[in-house]
Coordinates of C-alpha atoms and ligand atoms in Angstrom, one line a residue:
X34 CA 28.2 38.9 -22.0
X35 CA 26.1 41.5 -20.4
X36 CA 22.5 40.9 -19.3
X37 CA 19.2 42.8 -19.9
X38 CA 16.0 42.4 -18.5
X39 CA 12.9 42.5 -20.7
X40 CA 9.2 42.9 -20.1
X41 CA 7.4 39.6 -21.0
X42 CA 4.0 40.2 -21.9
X43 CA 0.3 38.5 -22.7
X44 CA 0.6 38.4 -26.2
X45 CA -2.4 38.4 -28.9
X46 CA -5.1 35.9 -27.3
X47 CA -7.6 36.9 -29.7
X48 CA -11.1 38.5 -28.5
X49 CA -10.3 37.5 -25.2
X50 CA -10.6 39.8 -22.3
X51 CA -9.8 39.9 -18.5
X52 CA -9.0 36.4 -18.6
X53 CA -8.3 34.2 -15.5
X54 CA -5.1 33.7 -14.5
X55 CA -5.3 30.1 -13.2
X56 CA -1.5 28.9 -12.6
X57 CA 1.6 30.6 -12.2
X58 CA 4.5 28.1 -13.2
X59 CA 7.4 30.0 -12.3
X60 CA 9.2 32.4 -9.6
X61 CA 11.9 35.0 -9.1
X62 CA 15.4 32.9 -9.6
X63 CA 13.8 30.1 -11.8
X64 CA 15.7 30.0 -14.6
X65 CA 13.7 29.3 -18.4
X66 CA 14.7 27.9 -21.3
X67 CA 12.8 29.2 -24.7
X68 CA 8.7 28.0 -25.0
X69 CA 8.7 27.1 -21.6
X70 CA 5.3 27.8 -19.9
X71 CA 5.3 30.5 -17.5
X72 CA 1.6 31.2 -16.7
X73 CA -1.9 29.4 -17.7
X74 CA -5.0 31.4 -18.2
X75 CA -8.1 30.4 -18.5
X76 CA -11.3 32.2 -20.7
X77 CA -15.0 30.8 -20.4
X78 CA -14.1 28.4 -23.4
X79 CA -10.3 27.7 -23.0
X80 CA -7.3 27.0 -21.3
X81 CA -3.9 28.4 -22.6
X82 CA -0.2 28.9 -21.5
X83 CA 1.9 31.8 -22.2
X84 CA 5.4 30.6 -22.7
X85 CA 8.8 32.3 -22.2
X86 CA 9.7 34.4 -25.6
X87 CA 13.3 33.3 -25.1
X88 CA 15.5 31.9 -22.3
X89 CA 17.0 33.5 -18.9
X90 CA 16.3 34.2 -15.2
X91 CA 12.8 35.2 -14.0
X92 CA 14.0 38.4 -11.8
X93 CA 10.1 39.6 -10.8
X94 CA 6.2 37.8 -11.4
X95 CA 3.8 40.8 -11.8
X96 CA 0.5 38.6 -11.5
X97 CA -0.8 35.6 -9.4
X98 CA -3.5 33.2 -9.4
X99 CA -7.0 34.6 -9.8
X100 CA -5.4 37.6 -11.4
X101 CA -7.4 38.9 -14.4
X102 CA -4.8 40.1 -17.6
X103 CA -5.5 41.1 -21.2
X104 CA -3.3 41.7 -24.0
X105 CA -0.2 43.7 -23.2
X106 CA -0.4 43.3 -19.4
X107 CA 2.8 42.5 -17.9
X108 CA 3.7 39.2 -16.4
X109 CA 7.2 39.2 -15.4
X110 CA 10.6 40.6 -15.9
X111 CA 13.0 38.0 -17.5
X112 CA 17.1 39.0 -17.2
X113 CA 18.3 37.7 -20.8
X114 CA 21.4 38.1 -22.3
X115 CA 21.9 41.1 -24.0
X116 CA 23.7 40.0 -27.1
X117 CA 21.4 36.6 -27.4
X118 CA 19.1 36.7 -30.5
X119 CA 15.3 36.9 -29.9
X120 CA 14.2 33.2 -29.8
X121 CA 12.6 30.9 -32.6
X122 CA 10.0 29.1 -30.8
X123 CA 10.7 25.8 -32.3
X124 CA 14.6 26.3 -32.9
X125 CA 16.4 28.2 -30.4
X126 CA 18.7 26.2 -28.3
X127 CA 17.1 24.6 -25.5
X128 CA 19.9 24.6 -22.6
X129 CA 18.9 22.3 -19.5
X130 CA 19.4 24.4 -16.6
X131 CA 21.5 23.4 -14.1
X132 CA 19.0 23.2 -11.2
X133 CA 17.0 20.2 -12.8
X134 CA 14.2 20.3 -10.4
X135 CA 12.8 23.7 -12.1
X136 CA 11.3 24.0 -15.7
X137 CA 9.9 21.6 -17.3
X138 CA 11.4 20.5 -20.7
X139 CA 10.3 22.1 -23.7
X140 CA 7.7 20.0 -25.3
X141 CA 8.1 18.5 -29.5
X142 CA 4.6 19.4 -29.7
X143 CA 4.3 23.3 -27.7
X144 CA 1.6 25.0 -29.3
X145 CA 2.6 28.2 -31.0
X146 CA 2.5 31.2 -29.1
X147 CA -1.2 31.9 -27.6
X148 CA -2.8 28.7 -29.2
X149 CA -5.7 28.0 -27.5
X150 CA -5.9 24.5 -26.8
X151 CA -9.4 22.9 -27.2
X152 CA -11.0 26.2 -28.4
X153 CA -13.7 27.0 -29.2
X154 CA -15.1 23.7 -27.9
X155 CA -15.3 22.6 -24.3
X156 CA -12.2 22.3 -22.0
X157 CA -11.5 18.4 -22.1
X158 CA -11.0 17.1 -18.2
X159 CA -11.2 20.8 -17.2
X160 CA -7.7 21.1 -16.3
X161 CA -5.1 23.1 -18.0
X162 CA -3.1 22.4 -20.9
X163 CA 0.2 22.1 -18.2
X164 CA -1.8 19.9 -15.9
X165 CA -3.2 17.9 -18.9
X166 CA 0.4 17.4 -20.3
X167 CA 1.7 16.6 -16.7
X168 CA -1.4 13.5 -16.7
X169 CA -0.1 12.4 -20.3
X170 CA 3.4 11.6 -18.8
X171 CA 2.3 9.8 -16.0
X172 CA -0.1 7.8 -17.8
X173 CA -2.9 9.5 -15.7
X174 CA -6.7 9.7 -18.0
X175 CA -7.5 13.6 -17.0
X176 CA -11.1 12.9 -16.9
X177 CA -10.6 10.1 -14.0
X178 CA -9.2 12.5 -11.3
X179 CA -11.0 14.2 -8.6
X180 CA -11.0 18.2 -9.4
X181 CA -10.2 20.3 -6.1
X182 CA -9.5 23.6 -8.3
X183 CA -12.0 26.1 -8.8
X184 CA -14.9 25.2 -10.6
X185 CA -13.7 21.2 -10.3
X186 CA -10.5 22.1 -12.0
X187 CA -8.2 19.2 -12.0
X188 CA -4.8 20.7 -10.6
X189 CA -1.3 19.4 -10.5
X190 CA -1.8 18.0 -6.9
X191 CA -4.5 16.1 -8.1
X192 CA -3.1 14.5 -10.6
X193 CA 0.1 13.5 -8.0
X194 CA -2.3 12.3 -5.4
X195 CA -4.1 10.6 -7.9
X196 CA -0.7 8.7 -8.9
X197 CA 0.5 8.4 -5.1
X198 CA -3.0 6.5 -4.6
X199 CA -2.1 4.3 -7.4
X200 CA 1.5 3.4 -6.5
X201 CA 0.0 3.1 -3.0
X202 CA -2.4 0.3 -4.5
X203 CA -5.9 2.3 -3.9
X204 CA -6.6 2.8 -7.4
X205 CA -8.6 0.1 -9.4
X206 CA -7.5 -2.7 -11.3
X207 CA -6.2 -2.8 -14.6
X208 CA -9.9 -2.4 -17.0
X209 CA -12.0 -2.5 -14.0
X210 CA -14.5 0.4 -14.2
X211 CA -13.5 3.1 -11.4
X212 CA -14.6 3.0 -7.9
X213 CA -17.6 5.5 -7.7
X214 CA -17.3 8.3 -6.3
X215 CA -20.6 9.0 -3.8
X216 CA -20.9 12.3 -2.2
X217 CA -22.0 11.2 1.2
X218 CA -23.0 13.9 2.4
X219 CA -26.4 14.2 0.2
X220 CA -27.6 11.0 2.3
X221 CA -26.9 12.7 5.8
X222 CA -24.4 13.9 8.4
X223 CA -20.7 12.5 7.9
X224 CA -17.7 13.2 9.3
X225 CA -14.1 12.0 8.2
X226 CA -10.8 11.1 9.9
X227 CA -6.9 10.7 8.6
X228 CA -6.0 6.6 8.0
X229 CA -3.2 5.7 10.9
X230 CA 0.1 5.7 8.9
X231 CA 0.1 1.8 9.8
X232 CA -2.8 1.2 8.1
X233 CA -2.4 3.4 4.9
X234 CA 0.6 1.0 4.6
X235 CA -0.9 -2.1 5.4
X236 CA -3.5 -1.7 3.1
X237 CA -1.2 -1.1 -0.1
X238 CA 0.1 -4.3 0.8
X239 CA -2.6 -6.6 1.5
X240 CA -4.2 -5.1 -1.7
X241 CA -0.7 -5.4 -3.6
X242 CA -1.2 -9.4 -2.1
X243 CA -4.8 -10.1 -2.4
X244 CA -4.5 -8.8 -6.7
X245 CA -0.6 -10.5 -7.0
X246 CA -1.5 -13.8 -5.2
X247 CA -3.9 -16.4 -6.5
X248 CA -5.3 -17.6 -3.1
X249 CA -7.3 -20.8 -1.8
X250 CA -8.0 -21.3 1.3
X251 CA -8.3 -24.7 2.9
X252 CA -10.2 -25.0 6.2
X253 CA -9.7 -27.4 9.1
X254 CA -10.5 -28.4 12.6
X255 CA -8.5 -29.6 15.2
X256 CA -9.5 -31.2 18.3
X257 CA -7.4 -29.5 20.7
X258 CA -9.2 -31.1 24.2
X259 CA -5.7 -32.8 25.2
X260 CA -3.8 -30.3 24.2
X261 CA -5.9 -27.5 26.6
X262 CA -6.1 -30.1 29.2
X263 CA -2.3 -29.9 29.0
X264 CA -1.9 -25.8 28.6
X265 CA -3.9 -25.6 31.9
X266 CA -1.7 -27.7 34.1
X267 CA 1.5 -26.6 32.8
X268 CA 0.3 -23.2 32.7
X269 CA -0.5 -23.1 36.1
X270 CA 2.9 -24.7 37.0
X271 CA 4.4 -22.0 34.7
X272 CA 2.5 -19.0 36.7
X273 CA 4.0 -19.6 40.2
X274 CA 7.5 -19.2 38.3
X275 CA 6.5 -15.8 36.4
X276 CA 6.1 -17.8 33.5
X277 CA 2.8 -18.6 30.8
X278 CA 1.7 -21.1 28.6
X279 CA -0.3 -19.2 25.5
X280 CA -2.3 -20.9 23.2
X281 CA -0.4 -18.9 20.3
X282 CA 2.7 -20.4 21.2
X283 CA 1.5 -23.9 20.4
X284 CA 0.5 -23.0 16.8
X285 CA 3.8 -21.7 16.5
X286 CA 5.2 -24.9 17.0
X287 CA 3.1 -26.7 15.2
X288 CA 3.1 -24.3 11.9
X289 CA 6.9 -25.1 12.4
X290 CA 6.5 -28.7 12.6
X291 CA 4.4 -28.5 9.2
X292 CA 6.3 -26.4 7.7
X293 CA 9.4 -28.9 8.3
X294 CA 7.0 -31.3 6.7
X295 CA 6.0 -30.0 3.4
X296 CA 8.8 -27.7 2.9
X297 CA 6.5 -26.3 -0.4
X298 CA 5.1 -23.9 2.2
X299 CA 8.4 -22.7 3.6
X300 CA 9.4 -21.5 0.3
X301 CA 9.0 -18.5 -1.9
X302 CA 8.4 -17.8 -5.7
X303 CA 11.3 -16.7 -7.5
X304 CA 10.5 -13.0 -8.9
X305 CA 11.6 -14.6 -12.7
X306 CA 8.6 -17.8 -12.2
X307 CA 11.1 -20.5 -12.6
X308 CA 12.3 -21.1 -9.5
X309 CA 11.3 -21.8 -5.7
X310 CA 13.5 -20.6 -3.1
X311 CA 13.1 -22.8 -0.5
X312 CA 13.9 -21.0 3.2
X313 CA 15.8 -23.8 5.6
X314 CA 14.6 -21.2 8.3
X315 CA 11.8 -20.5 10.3
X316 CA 10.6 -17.2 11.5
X317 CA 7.0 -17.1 11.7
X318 CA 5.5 -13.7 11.5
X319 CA 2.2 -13.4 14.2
X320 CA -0.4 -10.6 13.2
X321 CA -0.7 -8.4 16.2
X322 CA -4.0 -5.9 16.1
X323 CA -3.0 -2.8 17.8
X324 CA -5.0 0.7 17.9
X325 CA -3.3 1.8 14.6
X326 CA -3.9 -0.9 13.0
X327 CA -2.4 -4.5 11.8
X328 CA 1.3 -5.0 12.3
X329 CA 3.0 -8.3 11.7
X330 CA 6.5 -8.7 14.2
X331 CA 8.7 -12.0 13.9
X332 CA 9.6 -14.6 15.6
X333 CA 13.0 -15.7 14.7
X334 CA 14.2 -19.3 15.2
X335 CA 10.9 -20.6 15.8
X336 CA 12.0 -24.5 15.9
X337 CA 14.7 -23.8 18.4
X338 CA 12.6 -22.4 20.8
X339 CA 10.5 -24.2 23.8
X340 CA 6.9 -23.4 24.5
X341 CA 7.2 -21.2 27.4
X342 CA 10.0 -19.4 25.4
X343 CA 7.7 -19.0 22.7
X344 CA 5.0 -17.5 25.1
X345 CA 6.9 -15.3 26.5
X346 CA 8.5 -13.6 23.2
X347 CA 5.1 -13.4 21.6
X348 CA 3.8 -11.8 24.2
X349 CA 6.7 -9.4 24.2
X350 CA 6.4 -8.5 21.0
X351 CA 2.6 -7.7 20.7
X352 CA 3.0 -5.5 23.6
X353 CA 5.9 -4.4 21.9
X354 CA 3.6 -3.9 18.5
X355 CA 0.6 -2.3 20.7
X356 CA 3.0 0.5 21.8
X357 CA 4.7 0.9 18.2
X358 CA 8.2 0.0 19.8
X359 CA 8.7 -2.3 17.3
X360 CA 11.8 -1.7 15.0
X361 CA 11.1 -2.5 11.2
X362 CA 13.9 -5.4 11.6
X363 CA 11.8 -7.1 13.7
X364 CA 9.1 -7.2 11.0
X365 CA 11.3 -8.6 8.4
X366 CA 12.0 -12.2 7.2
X367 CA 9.0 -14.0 8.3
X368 CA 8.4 -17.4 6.3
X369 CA 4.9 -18.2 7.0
X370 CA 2.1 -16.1 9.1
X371 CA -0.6 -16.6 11.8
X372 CA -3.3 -14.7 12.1
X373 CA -4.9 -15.6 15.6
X374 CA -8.6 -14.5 16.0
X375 CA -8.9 -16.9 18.7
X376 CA -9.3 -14.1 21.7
X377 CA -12.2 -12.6 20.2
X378 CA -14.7 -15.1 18.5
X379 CA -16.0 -15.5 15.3
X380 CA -15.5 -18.6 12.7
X381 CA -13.4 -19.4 9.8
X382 CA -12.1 -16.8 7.4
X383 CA -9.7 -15.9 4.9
X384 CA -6.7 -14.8 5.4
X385 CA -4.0 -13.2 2.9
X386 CA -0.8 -14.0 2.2
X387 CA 1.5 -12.0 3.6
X388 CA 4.0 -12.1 0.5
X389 CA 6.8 -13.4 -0.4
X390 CA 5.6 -16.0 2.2
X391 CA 3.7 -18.9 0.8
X392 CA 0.9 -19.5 3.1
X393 CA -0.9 -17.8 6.1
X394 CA -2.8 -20.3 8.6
X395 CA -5.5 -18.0 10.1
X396 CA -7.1 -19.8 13.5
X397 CA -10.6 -18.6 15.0
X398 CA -12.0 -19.2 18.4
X399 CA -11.9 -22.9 19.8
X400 CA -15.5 -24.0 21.0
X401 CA -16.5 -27.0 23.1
X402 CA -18.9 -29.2 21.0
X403 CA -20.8 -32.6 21.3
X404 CA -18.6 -34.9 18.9
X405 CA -19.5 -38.3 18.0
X406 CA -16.6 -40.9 19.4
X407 CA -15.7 -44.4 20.2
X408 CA -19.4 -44.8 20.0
X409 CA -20.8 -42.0 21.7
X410 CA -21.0 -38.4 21.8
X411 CA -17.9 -36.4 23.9
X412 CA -18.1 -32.9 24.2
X413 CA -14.5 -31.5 22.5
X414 CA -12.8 -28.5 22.0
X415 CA -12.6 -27.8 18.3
X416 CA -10.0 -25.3 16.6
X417 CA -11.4 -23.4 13.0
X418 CA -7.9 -23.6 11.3
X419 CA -7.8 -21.4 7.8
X420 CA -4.8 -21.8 5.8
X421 CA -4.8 -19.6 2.7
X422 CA -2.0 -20.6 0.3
X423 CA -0.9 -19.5 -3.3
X424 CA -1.5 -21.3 -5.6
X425 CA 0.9 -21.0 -8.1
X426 CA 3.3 -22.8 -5.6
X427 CA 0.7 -25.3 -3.6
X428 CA -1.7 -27.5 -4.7
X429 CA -5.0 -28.0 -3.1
X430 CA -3.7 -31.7 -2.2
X431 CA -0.7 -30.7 -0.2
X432 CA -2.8 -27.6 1.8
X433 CA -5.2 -30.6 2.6
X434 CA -2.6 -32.8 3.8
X435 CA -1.0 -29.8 5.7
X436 CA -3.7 -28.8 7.1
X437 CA -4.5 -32.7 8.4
X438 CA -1.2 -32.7 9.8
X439 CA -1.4 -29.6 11.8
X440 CA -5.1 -31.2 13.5
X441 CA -3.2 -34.5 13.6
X442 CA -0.7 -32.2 15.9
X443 CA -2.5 -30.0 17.7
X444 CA -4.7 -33.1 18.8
X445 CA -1.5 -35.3 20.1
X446 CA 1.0 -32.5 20.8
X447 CA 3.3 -35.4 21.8
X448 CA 4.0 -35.8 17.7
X449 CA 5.9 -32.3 17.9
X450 CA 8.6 -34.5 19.7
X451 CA 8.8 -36.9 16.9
Ligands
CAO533 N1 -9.6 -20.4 21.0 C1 -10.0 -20.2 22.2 N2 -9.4 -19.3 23.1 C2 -8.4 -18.6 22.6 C3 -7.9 -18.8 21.4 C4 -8.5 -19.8 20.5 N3 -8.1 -20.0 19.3 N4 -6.8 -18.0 21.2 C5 -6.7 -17.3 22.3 N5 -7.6 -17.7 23.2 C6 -7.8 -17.2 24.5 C7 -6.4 -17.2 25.2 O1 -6.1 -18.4 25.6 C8 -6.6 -16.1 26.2 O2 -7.2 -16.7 27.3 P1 -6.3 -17.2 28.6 O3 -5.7 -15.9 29.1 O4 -7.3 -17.8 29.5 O5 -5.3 -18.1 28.1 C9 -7.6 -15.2 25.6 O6 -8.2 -15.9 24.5 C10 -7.0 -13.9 25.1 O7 -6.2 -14.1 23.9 P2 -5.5 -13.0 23.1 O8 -5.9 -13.0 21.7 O9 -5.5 -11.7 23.8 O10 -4.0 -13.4 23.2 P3 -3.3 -14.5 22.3 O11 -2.0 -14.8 23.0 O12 -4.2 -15.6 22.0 O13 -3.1 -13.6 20.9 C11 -2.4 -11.9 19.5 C12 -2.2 -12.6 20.8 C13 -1.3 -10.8 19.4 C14 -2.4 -12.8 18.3 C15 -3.8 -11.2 19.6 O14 -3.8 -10.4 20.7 C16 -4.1 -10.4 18.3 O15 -3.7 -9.3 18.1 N6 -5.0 -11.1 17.5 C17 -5.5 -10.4 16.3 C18 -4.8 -10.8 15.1 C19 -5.5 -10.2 13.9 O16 -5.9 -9.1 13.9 N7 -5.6 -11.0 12.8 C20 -6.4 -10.7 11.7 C21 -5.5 -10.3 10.6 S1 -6.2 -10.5 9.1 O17 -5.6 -11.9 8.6

């Protein structure tokens, strides 16, 4: 069938004058099916869209944004074909077209031809009726997203960073009111910086944790004189063969030992809520703080490996994690997480679960204090252990008894032989 290519005009938009053209929706080689919005304007009062009289290819746009059009001025030229009868808005086939990332589908509820939506009262949300409609079928409220169009128009970009921030976990919680939004500038001088990738994603997951997980968090103390005592000399016997001793590595161990223990805390919720998937494995993930932010690498095999082993891989693998070598295998299939604090101070705190683990066992900075024994005071070394766990799979009684068996080791290291 032969083609023809027909003027598409502003049609009859009442009084309205030199009106703002505030989106074009299509180019040249989009193809349209009938009613499908091709420009939005926008008057002092309104927001409207021009659809497409009838179906085709767009061949050439004759306006662009901030564009000011009337009745009768052209838009664009749309190839047709020639023997296809003049469109019914609401009945005239609707083909998809084959490139399916183009036109929108045409909408069960398209205003007729020039309908003003919202007129003559304000412009709800102050976006257009494209953008609003675009909001409805993501589930997005209009009036909740940041404008960066003119005038504090809400644009289609907005409304897709609005949803990327949501599926990215920084929107609020279900009914909570919304964060406010405090122009800091108005207070004094400010001066803003990209989030590191690492820690854009690391913070959609600890938020995806800290609202998914019920967590409690049981604290501890271990006496862990002996155990130093023992780090020291070994460590120094370690040194003259190339070799080290690291604290770390001993809480590997004995999160391993506990783990083998209480089993609970080696296991993982079933996505259904019936079931515990019990892991008869243990990699123990280490949190590493590096410049871009928090990364958590693996240690795999934990129980088969000695101490000096241990220290040696862990410090591989933070200085691994501290140049971003580190592969996204090596970050995968952790069972239970520590979060060591101990090299720069500070007391107990709480840690989140790194899911689908079951626990996290956070330890702060040992410090030498007078404690009362066999009848008189001894100055110790004391450990802050924090072991946050979830509680729809522990109870607070087995954390307590977990936790008293980790002090219980890391006071008598000789039980890890048992
Ligand atoms: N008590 C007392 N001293 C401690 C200690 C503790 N609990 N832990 C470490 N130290 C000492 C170490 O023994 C070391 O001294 P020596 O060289 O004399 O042995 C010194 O502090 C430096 O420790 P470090 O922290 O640099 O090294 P590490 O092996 O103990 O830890 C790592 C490695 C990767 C865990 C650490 O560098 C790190 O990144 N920690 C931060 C983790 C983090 O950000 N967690 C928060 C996440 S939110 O839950």
């Amino acid at each position: 069938m032969p083609n023809e290519s027909i003027p598409v005009l502003v049609p009859d938009i009442g009084d309205f004058k030199n009106v703002d053209i505030i989106e074009v929706l299509v180019k040249p080689g989009d193809p349209v099916v009938p009613e499908q919005s091709l420009i939005t304007l926008e008057s002092e009062k309104a927001a409207m869209e021009v659809p497409a009289p009838r179906g085709g290819i767009v061949r050439e746009v004759a306006v662009k944004v901030g564009d000011k059009v009337s009745q009768g001025s052209p838009i664009l030229t749309l190839e047709v074909e020639a023997a296809a009868p003049v469109a019914d808005a609401q009945s005239a086939p609707r083909p998809r077209p084959p490139d399916a990332a183009i036109p929108e589908p045409p909408r069960p509820d398209a205003p007729p031809p020039a309908a003003l939506e919202g007129a003559p009262g304000p412009v709800h949300g102050h976006a257009s009726p494209s953008v609003r409609r675009l909001a409805r079928e993501l589930g997005v409220d209009v009036a909740q997203v940041a404008g960066s169009g003119p005038k504090g128009r809400v644009v289609t970009a907005d409304v897709q960073a609005h949803v990327k921030q949501a599926m990215a976990g920084g929107s609020r919680a279900a009914g909570l009111p919304p964060p406010a939004q405090v122009d800091f500038h108005r207070f004094g001088p400010v001066a803003e910086y990209p989030l590191p990738r690492i820690r854009q994603i690391a913070g959609a997951n600890l938020h995806r944790n800290w609202v998914n997980i019920p967590h409690v968090t049981q604290f501890g103390e271990a006496d862990i004189t002996e155990l130093e005592a023992f780090r020291r000399a070994e460590g120094e016997r370690l040194k003259q063969q190339g070799g080290r001793l690291s604290l770390l590595a001993f809480f590997v161990k004995a999160s391993v030992a506990a783990l083998q223990r209480f089993p609970d805390f080696n296991s993982a919720l079933h996505p259904d809520g019936t079931r515990l998937v019990q892991r008869r494995y243990y990699h123990i993930g280490v949190a590493v703080d590096t410049p871009g932010g928090l990364v958590v690498p693996v240690v795999r095999d934990a129980e088969r490996k000695g101490l000096a082993e241990l220290s040696r891989e862990l410090a591989d693998l933070a200085g691994q994690a501290r140049a971003r070598k580190l592969t996204p295998e090596q970050m995968q299939g952790g069972c239970f997480t520590l979060s060591s604090l101990g090299g720069i101070g500070g007391g107990h705190f709480t840690p989140i679960i790194n899911a689908p683990e079951a626990a996290i066992l956070g330890v702060s900075r040992a410090q030498l204090r007078p404690v009362y024994r066999d009848g008189e005071l001894q100055p110790r070394r004391l450990l802050p252990l924090s072991l946050a766990f979830d509680h729809r799979i522990i109870d607070g009684a087995a954390a307590a008894r977990f936790v008293v068996y980790l002090e219980e080791v890391l006071a008598d290291v000789r039980r890890l032989l048992l």
